[in-house]
Tab-separated table of C-alpha atoms and ligand atoms in Angstrom:
chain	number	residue	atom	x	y	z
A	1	UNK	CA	17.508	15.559	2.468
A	2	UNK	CA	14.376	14.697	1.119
A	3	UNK	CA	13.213	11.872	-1.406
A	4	UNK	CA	13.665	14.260	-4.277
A	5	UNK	CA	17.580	14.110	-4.013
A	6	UNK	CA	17.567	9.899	-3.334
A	7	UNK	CA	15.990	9.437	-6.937
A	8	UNK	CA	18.114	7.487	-8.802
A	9	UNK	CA	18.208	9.471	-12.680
A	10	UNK	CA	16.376	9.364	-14.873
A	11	UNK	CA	13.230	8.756	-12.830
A	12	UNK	CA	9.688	8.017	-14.358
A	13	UNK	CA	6.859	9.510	-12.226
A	14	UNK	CA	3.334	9.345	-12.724
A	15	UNK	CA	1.592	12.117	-13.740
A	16	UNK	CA	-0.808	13.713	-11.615
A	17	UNK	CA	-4.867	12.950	-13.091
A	18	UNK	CA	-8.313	14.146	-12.090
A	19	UNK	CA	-10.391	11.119	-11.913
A	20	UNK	CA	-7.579	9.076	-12.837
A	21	UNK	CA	-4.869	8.291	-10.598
A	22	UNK	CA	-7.432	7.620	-7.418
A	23	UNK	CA	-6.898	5.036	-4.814
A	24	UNK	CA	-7.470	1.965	-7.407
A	25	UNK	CA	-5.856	3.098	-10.410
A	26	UNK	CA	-2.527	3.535	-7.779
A	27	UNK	CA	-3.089	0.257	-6.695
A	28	UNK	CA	-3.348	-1.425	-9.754
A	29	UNK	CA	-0.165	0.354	-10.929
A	30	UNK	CA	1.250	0.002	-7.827
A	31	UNK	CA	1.106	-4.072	-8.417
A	32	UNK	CA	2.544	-3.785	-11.807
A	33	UNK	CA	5.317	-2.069	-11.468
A	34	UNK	CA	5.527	1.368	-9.207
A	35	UNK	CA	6.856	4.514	-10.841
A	36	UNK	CA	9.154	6.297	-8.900
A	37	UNK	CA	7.357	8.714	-7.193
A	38	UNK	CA	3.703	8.457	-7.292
A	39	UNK	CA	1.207	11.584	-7.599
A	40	UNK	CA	-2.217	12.160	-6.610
A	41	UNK	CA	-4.889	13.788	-8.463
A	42	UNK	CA	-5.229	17.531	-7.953
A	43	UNK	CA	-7.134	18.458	-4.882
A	44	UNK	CA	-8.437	22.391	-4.048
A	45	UNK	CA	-6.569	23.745	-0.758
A	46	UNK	CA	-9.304	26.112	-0.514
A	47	UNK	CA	-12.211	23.510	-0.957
A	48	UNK	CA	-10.580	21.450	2.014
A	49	UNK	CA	-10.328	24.242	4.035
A	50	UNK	CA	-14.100	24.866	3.262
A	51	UNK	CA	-15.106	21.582	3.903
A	52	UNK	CA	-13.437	21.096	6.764
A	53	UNK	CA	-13.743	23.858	8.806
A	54	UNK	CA	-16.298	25.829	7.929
A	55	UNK	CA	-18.924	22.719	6.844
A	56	UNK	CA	-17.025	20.969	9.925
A	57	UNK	CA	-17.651	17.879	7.234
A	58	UNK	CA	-16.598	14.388	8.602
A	59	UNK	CA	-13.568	13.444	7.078
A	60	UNK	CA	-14.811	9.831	6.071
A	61	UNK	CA	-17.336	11.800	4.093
A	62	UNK	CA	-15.426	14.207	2.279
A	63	UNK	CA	-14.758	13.955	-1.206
A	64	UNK	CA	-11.824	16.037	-1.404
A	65	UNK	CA	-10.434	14.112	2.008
A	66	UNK	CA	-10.841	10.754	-0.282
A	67	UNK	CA	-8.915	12.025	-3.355
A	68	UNK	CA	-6.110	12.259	-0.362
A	69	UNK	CA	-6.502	8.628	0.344
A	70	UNK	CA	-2.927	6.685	-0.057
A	71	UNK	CA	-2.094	2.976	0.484
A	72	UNK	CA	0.789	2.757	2.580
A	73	UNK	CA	2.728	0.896	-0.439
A	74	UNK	CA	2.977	3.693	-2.351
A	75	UNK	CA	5.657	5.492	-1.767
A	76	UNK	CA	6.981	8.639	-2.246
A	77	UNK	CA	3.843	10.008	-2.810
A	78	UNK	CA	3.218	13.530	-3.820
A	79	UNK	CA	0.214	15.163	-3.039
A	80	UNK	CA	-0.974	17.688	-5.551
A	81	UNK	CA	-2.806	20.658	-4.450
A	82	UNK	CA	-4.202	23.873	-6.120
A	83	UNK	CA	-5.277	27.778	-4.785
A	84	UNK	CA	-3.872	31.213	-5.054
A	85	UNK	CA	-3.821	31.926	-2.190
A	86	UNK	CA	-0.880	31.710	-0.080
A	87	UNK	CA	-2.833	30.694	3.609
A	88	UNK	CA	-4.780	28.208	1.522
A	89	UNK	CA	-1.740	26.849	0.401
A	90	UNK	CA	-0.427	27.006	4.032
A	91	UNK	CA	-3.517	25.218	5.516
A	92	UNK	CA	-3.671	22.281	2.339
A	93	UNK	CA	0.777	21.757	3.158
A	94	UNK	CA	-0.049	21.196	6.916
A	95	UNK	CA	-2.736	18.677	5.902
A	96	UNK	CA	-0.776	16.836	3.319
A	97	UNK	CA	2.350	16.454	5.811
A	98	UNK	CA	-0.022	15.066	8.660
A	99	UNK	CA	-1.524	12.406	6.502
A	100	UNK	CA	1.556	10.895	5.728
A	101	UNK	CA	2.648	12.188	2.178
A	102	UNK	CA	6.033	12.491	1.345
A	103	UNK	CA	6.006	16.081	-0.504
A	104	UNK	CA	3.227	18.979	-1.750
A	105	UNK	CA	3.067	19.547	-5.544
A	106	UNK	CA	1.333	22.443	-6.376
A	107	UNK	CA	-0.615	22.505	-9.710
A	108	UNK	CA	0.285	26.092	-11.694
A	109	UNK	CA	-0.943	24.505	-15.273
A	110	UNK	CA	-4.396	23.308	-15.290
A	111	UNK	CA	-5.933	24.931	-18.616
A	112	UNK	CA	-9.657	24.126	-17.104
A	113	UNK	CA	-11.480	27.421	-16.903
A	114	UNK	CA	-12.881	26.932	-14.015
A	115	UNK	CA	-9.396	26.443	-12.004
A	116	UNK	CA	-8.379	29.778	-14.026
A	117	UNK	CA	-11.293	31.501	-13.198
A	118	UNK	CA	-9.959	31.333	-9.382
A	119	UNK	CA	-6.748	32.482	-10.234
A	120	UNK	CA	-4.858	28.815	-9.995
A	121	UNK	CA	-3.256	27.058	-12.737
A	122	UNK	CA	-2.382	28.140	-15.659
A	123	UNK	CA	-3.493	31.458	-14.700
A	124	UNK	CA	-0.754	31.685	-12.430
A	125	UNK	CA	1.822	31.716	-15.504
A	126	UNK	CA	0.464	35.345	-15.785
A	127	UNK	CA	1.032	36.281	-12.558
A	128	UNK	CA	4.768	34.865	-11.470
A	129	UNK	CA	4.770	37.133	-8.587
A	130	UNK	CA	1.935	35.383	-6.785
A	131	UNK	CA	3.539	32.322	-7.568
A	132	UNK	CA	6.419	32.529	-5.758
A	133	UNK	CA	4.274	33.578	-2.936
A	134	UNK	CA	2.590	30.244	-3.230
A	135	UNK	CA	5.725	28.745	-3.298
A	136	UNK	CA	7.125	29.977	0.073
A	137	UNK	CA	3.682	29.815	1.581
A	138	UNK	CA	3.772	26.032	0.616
A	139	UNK	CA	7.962	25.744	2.011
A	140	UNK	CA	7.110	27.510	5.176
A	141	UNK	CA	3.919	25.133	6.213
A	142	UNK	CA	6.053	22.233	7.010
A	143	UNK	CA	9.029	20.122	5.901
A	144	UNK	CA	7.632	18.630	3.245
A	145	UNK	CA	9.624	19.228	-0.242
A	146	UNK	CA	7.290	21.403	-2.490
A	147	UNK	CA	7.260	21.076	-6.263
A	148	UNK	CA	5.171	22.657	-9.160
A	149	UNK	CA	3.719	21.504	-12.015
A	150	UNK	CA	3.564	24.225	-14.951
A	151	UNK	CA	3.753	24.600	-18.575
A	152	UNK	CA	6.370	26.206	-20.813
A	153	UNK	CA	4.526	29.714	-20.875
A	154	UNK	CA	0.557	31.268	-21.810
A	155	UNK	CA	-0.053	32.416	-25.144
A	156	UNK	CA	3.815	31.799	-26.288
A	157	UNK	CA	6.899	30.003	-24.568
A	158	UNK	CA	8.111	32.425	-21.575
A	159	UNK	CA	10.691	29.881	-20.424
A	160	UNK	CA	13.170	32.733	-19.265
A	161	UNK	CA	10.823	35.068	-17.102
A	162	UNK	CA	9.025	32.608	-15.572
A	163	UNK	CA	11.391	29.370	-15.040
A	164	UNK	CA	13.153	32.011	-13.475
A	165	UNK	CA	10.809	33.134	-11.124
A	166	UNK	CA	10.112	29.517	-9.951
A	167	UNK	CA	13.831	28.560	-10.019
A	168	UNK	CA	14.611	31.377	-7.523
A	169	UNK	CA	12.043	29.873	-4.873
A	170	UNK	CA	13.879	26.893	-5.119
A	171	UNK	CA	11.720	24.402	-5.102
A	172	UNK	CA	12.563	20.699	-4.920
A	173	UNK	CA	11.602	20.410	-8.062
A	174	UNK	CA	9.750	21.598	-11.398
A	175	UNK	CA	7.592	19.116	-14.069
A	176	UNK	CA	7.351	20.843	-17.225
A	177	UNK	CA	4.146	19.801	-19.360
A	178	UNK	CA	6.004	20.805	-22.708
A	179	UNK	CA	2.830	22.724	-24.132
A	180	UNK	CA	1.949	26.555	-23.839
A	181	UNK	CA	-1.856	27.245	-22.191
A	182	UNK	CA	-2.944	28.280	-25.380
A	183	UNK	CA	-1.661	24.877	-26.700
A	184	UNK	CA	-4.039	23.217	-24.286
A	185	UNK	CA	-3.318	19.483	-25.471
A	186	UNK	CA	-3.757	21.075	-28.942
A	187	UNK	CA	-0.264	19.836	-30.737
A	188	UNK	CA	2.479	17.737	-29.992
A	189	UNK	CA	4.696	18.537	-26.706
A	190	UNK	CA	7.728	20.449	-27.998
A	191	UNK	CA	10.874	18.274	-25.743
A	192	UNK	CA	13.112	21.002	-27.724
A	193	UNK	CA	11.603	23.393	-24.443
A	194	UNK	CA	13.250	21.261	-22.311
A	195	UNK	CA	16.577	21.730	-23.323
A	196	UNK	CA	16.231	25.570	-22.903
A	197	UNK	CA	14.931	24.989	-19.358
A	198	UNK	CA	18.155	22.516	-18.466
A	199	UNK	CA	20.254	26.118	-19.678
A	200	UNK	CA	17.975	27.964	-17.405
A	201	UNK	CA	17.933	25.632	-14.945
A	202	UNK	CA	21.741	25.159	-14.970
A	203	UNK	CA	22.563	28.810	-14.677
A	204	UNK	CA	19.851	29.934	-11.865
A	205	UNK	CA	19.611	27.396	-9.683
A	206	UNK	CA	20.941	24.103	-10.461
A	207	UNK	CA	20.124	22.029	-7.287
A	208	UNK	CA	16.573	22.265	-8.848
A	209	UNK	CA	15.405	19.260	-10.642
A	210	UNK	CA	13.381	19.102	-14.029
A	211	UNK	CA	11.238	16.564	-15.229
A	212	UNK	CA	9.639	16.732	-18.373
A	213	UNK	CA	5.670	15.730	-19.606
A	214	UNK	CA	4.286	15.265	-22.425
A	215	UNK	CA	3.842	12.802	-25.133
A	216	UNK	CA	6.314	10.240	-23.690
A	217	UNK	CA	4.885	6.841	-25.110
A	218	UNK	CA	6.562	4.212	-22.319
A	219	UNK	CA	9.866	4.185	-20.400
A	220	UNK	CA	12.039	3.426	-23.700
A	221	UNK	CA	10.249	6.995	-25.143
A	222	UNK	CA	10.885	8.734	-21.876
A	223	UNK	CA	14.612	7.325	-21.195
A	224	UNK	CA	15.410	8.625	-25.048
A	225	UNK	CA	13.538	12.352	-24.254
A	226	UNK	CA	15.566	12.744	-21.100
A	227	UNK	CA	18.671	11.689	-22.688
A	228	UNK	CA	18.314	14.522	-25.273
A	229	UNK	CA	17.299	17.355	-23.372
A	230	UNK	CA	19.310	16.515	-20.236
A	231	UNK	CA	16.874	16.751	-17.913
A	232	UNK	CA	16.530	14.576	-14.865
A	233	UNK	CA	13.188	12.607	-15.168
A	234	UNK	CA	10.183	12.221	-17.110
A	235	UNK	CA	6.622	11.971	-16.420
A	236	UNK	CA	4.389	9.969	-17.967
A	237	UNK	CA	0.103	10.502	-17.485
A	238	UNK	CA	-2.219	8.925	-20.671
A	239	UNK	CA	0.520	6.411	-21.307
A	240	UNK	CA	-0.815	4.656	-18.270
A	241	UNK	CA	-4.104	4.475	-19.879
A	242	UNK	CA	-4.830	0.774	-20.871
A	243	UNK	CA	-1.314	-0.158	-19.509
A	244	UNK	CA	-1.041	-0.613	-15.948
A	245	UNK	CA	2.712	-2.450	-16.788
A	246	UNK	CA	4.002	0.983	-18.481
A	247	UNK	CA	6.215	1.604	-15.396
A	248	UNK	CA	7.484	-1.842	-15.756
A	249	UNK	CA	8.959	-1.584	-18.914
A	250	UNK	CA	6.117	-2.564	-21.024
A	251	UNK	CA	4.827	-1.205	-24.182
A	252	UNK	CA	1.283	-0.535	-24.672
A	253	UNK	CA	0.698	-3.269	-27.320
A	254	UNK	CA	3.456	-5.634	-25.575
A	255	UNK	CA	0.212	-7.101	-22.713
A	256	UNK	CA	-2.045	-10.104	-22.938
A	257	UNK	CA	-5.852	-9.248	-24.108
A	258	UNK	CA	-6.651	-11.892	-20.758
A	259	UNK	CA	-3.935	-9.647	-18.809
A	260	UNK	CA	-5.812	-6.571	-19.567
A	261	UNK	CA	-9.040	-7.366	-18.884
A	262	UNK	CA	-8.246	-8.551	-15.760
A	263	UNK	CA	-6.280	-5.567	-14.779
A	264	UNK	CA	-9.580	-3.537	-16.277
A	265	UNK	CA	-11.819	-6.298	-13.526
A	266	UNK	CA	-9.700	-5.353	-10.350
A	267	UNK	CA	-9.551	-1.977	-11.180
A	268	UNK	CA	-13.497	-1.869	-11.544
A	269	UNK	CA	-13.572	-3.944	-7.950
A	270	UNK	CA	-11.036	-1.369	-6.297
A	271	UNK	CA	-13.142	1.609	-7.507
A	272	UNK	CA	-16.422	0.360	-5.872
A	273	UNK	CA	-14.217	-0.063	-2.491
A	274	UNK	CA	-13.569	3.553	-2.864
A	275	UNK	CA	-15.090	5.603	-0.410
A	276	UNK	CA	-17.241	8.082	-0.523
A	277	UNK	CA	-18.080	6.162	-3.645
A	278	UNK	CA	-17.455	7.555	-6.856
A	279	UNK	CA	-19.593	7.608	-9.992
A	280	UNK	CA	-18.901	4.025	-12.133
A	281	UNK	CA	-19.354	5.867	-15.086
A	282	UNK	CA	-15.790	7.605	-14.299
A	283	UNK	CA	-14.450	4.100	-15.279
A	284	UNK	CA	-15.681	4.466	-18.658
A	285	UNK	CA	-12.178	5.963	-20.091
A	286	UNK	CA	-10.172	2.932	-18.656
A	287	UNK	CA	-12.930	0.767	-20.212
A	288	UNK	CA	-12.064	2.543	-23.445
A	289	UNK	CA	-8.647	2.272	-23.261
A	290	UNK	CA	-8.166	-1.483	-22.032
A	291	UNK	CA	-10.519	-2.858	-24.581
A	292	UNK	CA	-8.830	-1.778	-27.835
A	293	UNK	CA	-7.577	-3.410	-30.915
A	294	UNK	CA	-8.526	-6.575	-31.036
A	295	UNK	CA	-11.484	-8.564	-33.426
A	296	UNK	CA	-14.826	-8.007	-31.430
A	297	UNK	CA	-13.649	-5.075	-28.842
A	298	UNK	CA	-16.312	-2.582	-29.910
A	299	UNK	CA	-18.659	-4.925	-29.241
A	300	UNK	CA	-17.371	-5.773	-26.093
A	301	UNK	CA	-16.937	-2.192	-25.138
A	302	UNK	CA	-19.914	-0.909	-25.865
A	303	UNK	CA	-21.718	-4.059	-23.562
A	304	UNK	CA	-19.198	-2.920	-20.592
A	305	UNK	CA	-20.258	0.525	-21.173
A	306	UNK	CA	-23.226	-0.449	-19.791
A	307	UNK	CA	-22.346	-1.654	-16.739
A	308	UNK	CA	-23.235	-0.331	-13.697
A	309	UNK	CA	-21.039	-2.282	-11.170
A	310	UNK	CA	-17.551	-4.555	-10.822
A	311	UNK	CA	-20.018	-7.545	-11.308
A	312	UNK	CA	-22.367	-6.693	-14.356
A	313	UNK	CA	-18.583	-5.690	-15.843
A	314	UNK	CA	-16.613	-8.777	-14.745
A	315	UNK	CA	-19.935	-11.144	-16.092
A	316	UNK	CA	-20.121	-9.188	-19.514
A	317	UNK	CA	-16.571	-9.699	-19.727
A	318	UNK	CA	-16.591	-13.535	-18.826
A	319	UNK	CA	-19.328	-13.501	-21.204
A	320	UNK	CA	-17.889	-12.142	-24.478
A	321	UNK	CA	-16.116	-14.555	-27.335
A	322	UNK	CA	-13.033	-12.917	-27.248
A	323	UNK	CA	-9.713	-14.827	-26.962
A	324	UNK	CA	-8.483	-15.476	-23.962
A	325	UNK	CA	-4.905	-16.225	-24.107
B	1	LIG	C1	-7.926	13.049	-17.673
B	1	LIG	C2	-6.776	13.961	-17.309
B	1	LIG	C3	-6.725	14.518	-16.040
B	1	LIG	C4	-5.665	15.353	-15.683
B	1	LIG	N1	-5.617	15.865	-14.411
B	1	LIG	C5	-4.536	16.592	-14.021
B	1	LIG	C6	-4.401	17.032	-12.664
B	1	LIG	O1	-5.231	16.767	-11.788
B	1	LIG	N2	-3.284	17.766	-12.359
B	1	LIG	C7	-2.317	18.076	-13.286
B	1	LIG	O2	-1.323	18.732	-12.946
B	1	LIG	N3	-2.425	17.664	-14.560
B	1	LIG	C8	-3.494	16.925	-14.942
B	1	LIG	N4	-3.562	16.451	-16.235
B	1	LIG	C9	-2.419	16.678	-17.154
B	1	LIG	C10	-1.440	15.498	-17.055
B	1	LIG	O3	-0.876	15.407	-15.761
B	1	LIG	C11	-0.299	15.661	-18.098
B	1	LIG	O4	0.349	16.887	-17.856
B	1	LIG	C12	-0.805	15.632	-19.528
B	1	LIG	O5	-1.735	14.568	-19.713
B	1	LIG	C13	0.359	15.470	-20.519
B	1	LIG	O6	1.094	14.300	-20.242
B	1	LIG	P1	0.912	12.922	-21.087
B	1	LIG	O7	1.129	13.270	-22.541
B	1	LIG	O8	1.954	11.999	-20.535
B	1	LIG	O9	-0.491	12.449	-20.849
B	1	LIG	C14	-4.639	15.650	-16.625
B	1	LIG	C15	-4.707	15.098	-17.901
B	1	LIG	C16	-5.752	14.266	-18.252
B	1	LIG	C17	-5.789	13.678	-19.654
């Protein structure tokens, strides 16, 4: 039995982010109240493969070994991986099980060109066939429970064909970003998807569990979008943004000015511990997002835009006249 089925419902899991939910941002969530299952940012089988044993690169030196790195407090922890092909998949799974991670996502709804371009992500919604030889590739690696991320369909909502085709692979589970490809991030999520999916779900393969994405505000949101559509979890990705606490109950306007920049500090000072480092400048969007809505933030966000390391942030922040209770 695996950590899927020991999930008390509904569950709130984090949502899977390039350049988001690294090493620090975990930790910083982590602190503030842990979602149930955390998820790493998306990480190419094939590039590991690559790097590893063809560029025999040193592990410690790898940037796609480092967006594997996990604190042992978080946990369950789902690795999320991306190729299309099958001994890719194979090689990433056997990886991802001997580091420690408690399951293998696998990523079949990235709208980024460049991931489509190589036949992975979204581009696997056209090709359902392939995708369920992903799936088994991913099952037969090693014991670890295997779940996709995907969204509702390509151009239109295809819910029927390929739920389907992923239900009958019977994976642990299956988060449904509630947007076609075409939508990219376009419109609203649709939640009325979900409760087709549930029908699906229910009549396929109902051991399978369903989490929905998209749009959900804070738990309150997601508790009130699972309700309705019956599914068995939600996941929630930019409603982390500027609230570390989101897990914990807390609403995004419900923290402390002082509370979030000193969340926005330790993040900065976890980041520079990451390693091998990773541009500062990828902290800009928490920088945006923490300091927000309050007399004199544009000022003070344009001054930490600036910086160029935990310090020169933490001093323009001591610096500023905001208030600080
Ligand atoms: C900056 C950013 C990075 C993302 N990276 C990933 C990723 O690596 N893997 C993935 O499956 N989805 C990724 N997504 C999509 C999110 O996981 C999620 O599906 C989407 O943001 C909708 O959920 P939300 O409305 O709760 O943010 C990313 C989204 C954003 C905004």
């Amino acid at each position: 039995m695996s950590f899927w089925n020991k999930l008390k419902k509904p569950f709130f899991v984090m949502a899977p982010m390039a350049d988001v939910t690294d090493v620090a941002f975990r930790a910083l969530v982590a602190k503030r109240g842990a979602p149930d299952v955390f998820w790493t940012e998306f990480v190419s089988a094939d590039g590991l493969y690559h790097t590893r044993e063809i560029a025999k690169m040193k592990d410690a030196e790898n940037p796609l070994m480092r967006d594997l790195q996990f604190d042992k407090s978080e946990h369950p922890i789902v690795a999320q991986i991306f190729s299309s092909k099958p001994e890719m998949i194979s090689y990433a799974t056997k990886l991802v099980a001997e580091l420690g991670f408690d399951g293998v996502d696998i990523n079949m709804g990235c709208p980024d060109r460049a991931i489509e371009r190589q036949g992975c992500g979204s581009a696997m919604i056209k090709n359902p066939e392939l995708a369920r030889e992903i799936i088994r590739a991913a099952k037969g690696a090693s014991d670890l429970p295997v779940s996709v991320k995907t969204r509702v369909g390509y151009n239109k909502e295809s819910l029927d064909e390929w739920l389907t085709a992923l239900l009958e692979e019977s994976p642990a589970a299956i988060t449904l970003h509630l947007r076609t490809r075409k939508e990219m991030s376009l419109v609203p999520a649709d939640w009325e998807h979900m409760k087709k999916a549930v029908e699906i779900r229910n009549r396929v393969n109902p051991g399978v569990l369903l989490i929905g994405n998209g749009d959900v505000r804070d738990i309150e949101d997601g508790r009130a979008k699972v309700a309705e559509s019956r599914c068995d979890g939600a996941m929630l990705g930019r409603a982390m943004f500027g609230n570390p606490w989101v897990f914990a109950g807390r609403k995004s306007e419900g923290t402390p000015l002082v509370d979030k920049l000193a969340a926005l500090t330790e993040l900065a000072y976890g980041f520079e511990k990451i390693t091998p480092p990773k541009n500062f400048a990828i902290l800009k969007k928490h920088i945006k997002a923490f300091v927000t809505g309050f007399d004199g933030a544009a000022d003070l966000r344009a001054k930490l835009m600036q910086a160029e390391s935990a310090v020169e942030l933490e001093r323009a922040i001591l610096d500023a006249p905001v208030p600080r209770v």
